[in-house]
GROMACS .gro file of C-alpha atoms in nm:
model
  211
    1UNK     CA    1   9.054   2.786  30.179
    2UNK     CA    2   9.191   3.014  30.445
    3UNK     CA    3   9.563   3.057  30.516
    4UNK     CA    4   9.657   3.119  30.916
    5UNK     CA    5  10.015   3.204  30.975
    6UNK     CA    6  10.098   3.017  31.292
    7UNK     CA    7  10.358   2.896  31.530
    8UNK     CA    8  10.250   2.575  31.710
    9UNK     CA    9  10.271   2.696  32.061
   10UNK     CA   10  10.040   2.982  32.012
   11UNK     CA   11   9.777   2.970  32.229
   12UNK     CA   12   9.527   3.243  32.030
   13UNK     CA   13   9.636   2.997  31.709
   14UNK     CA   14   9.445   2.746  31.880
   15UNK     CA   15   9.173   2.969  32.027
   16UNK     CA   16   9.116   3.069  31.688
   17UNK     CA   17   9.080   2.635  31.541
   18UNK     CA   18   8.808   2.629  31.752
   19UNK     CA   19   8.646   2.842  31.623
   20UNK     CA   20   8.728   2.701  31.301
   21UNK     CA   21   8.624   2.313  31.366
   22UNK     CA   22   8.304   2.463  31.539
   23UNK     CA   23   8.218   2.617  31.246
   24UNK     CA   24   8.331   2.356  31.007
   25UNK     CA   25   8.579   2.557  30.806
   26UNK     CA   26   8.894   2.445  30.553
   27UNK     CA   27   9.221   2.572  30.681
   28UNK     CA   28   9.573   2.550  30.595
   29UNK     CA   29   9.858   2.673  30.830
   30UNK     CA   30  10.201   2.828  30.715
   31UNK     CA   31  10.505   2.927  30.902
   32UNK     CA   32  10.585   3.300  30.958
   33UNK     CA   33  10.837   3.404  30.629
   34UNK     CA   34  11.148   3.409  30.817
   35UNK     CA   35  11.038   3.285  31.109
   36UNK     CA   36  10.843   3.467  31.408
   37UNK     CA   37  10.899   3.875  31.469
   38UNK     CA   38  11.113   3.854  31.162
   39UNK     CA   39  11.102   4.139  30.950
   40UNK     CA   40  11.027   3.944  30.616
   41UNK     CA   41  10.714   3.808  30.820
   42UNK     CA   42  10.653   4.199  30.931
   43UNK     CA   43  10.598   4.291  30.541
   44UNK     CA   44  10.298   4.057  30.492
   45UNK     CA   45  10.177   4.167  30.829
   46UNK     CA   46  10.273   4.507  30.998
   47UNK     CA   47  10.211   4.417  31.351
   48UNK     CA   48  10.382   4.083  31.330
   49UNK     CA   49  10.121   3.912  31.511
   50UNK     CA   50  10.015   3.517  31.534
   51UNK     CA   51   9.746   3.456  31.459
   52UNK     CA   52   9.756   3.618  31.073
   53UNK     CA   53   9.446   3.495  30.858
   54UNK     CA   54   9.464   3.581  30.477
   55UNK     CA   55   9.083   3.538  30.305
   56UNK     CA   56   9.104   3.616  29.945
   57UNK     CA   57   9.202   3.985  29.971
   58UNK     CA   58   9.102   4.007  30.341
   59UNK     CA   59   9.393   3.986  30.580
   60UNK     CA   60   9.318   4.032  30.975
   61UNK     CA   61   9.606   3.932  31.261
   62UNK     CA   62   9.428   3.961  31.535
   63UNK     CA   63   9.213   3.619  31.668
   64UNK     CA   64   8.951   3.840  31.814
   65UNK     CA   65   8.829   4.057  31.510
   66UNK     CA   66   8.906   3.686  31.331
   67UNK     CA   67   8.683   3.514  31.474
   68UNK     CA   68   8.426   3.804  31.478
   69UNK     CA   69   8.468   3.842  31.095
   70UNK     CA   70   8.428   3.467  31.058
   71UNK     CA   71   8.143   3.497  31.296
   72UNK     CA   72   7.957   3.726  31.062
   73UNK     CA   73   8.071   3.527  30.734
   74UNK     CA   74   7.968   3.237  30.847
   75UNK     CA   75   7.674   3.238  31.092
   76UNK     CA   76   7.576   2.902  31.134
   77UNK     CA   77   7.638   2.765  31.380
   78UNK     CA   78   7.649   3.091  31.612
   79UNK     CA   79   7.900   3.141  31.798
   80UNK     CA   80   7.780   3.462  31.962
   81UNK     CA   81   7.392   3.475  32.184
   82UNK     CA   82   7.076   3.671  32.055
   83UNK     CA   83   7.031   4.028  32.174
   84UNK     CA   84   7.228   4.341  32.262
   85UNK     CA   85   7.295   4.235  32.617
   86UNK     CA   86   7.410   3.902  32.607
   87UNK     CA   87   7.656   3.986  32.315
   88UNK     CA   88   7.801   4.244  32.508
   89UNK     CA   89   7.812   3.996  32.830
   90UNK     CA   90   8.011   3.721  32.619
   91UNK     CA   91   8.235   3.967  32.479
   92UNK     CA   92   8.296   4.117  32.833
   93UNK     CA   93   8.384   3.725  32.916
   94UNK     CA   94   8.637   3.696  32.617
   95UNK     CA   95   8.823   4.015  32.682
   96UNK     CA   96   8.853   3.896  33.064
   97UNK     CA   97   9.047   3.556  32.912
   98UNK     CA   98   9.275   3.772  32.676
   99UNK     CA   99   9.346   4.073  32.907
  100UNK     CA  100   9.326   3.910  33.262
  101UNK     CA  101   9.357   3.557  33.257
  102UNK     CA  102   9.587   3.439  32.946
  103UNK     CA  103   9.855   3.726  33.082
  104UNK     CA  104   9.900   3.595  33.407
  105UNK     CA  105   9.872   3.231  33.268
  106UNK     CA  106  10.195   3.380  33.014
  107UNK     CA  107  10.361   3.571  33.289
  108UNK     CA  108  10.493   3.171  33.428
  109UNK     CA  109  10.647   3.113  33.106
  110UNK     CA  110  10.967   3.286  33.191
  111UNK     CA  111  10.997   3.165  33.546
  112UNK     CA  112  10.967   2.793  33.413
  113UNK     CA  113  11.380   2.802  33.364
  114UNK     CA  114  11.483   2.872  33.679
  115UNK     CA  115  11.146   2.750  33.887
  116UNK     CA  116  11.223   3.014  34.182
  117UNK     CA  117  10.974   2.904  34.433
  118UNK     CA  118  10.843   3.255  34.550
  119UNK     CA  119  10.816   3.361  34.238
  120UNK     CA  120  10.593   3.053  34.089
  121UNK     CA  121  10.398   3.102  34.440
  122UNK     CA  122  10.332   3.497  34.365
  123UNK     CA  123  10.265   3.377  33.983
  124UNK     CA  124  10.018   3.115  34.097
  125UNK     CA  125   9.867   3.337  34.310
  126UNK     CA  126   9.804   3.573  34.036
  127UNK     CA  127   9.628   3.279  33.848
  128UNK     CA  128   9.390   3.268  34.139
  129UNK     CA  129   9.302   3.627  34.174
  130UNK     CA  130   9.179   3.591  33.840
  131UNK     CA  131   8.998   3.218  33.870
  132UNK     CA  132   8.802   3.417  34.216
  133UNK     CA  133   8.674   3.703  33.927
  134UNK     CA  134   8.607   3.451  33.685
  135UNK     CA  135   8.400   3.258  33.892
  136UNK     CA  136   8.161   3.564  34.018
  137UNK     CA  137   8.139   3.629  33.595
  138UNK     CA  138   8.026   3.320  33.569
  139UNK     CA  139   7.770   3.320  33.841
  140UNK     CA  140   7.623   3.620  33.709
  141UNK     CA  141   7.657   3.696  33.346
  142UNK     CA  142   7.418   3.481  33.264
  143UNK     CA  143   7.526   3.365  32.922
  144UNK     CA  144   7.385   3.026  32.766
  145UNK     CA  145   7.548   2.692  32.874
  146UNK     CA  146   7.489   2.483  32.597
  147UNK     CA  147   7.611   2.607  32.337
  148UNK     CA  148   7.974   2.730  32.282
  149UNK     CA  149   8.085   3.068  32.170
  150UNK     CA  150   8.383   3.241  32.069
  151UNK     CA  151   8.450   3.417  32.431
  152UNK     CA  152   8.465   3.070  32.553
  153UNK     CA  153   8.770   2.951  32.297
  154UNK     CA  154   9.041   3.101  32.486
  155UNK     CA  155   8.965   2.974  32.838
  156UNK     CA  156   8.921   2.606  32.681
  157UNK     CA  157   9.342   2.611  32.572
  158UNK     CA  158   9.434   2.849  32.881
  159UNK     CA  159   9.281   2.615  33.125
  160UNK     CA  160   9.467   2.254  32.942
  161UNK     CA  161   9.810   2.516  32.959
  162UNK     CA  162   9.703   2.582  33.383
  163UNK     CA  163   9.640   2.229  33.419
  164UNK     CA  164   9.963   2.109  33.230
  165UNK     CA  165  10.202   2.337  33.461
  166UNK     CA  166  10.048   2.202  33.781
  167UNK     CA  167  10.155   1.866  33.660
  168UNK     CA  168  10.502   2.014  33.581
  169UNK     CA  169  10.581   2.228  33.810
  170UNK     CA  170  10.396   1.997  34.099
  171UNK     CA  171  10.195   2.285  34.235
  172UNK     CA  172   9.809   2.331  34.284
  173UNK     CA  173   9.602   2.623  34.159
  174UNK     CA  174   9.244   2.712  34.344
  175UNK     CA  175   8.977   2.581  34.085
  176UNK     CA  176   8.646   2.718  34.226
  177UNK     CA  177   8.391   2.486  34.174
  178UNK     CA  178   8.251   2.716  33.872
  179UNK     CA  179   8.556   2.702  33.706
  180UNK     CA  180   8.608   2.324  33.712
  181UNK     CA  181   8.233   2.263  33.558
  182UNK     CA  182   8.316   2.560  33.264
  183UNK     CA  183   8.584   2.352  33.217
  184UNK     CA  184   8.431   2.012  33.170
  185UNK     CA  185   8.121   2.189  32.999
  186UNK     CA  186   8.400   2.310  32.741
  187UNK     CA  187   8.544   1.947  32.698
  188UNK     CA  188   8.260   1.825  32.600
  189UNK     CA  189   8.206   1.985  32.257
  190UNK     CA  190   8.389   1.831  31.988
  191UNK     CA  191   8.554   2.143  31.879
  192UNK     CA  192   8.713   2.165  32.214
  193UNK     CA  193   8.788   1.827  32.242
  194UNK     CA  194   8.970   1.804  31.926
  195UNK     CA  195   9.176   2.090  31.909
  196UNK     CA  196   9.324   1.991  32.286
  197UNK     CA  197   9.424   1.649  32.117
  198UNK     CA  198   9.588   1.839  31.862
  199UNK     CA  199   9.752   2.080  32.103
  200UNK     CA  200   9.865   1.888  32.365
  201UNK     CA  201  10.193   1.798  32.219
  202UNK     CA  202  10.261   2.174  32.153
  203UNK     CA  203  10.239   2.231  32.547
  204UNK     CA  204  10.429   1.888  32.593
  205UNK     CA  205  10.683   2.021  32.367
  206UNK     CA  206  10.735   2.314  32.545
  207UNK     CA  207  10.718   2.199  32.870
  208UNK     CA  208  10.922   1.945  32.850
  209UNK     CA  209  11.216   2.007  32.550
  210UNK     CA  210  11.470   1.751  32.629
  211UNK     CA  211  11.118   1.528  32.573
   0.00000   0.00000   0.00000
């Protein structure tokens, strides 16, 4: 069985159990040794990061090169398209999520405390840069649509975390058209749909501490 070191909130955690109910794998999920960044935790696994998967003798902390290892350990179902091209297009799509999208989506966490208007507004506004970019990828990278790969596990959580602070903070993001059907499309797999159960209380949690 694997072992992923995990904090509940962590949004590449929960990238990373899609990938893992899509592909049908056992799991079991520890706490960081001392607790997150702590330097017991930074023994086991230099960089400190969360995600941490231990296989046997293979450790990897890093939910991209996870869930390509896991890809090529355990191939069926695929999680990646046939041919040169259309790898390299849905790996162009995940790297958008974890370098474009999930940032900006992470850059509102601080601002949540003291909910400064102009600065939710310019954060928000960030958010929608990157929806506009995401929706021209989408309308031309011309990856498969029904089946689900591991570029599309990050935008599945990002988009339930998006969704949750317009309901918190009472403020509306510009979903183009594109983006709302990715996002249904995503909800529909059972993968998807499960881990966002599971998750939801995480983002509740944090969202809303004094419950």
């Amino acid at each position: 069985m694997l072992t992923i070191y995990n904090i509940p909130v962590s949004i590449y955690t929960a990238k990373l159990r899609v990938v893992l109910r899509r592909k049908g794998l056992a799991w079991e999920e520890l706490p960081p040794p001392g607790g997150y960044r702590s330097e017991a935790y930074r023994k086991i696994v230099p960089s400190g990061n969360i995600p941490t998967m231990i296989d046997g003798d293979v450790m990897l902390s890093d939910s991209e090169a996870i869930a390509e290892y896991l890809e090529e350990k355990h191939p069926d179902p695929a999680m990646l398209p046939k041919g040169l091209v259309p790898r390299a297009k849905a790996r162009e799509r995940g790297r958008f999520h974890d370098t474009r999208l999930e940032p900006a989506l992470r850059a509102i966490y601080p601002l949540l405390k003291d909910r400064n208007p102009d600065a939710l507004g310019a954060a928000f506004a960030e958010v929608n840069r990157h929806f506009a970019a995401l929706e021209l990828l989408l309308n031309t990278d011309g990856l498969p649509t029904r089946e689900l790969l591991l570029c599309d596990a990050g935008f599945a959580v990002t988009f339930e975390w998006l969704a949750s602070l317009e309901r918190a903070l009472n403020m509306e993001l510009d979903w183009p058209s594109s983006v709302v059907a990715y996002r249904k499309r995503l909800s529909s797999f059972p993968a998807v749909a499960d881990e966002l159960e599971h998750y939801r209380p995480a983002i509740r949690a944090y969202l809303y501490p004094e419950g």
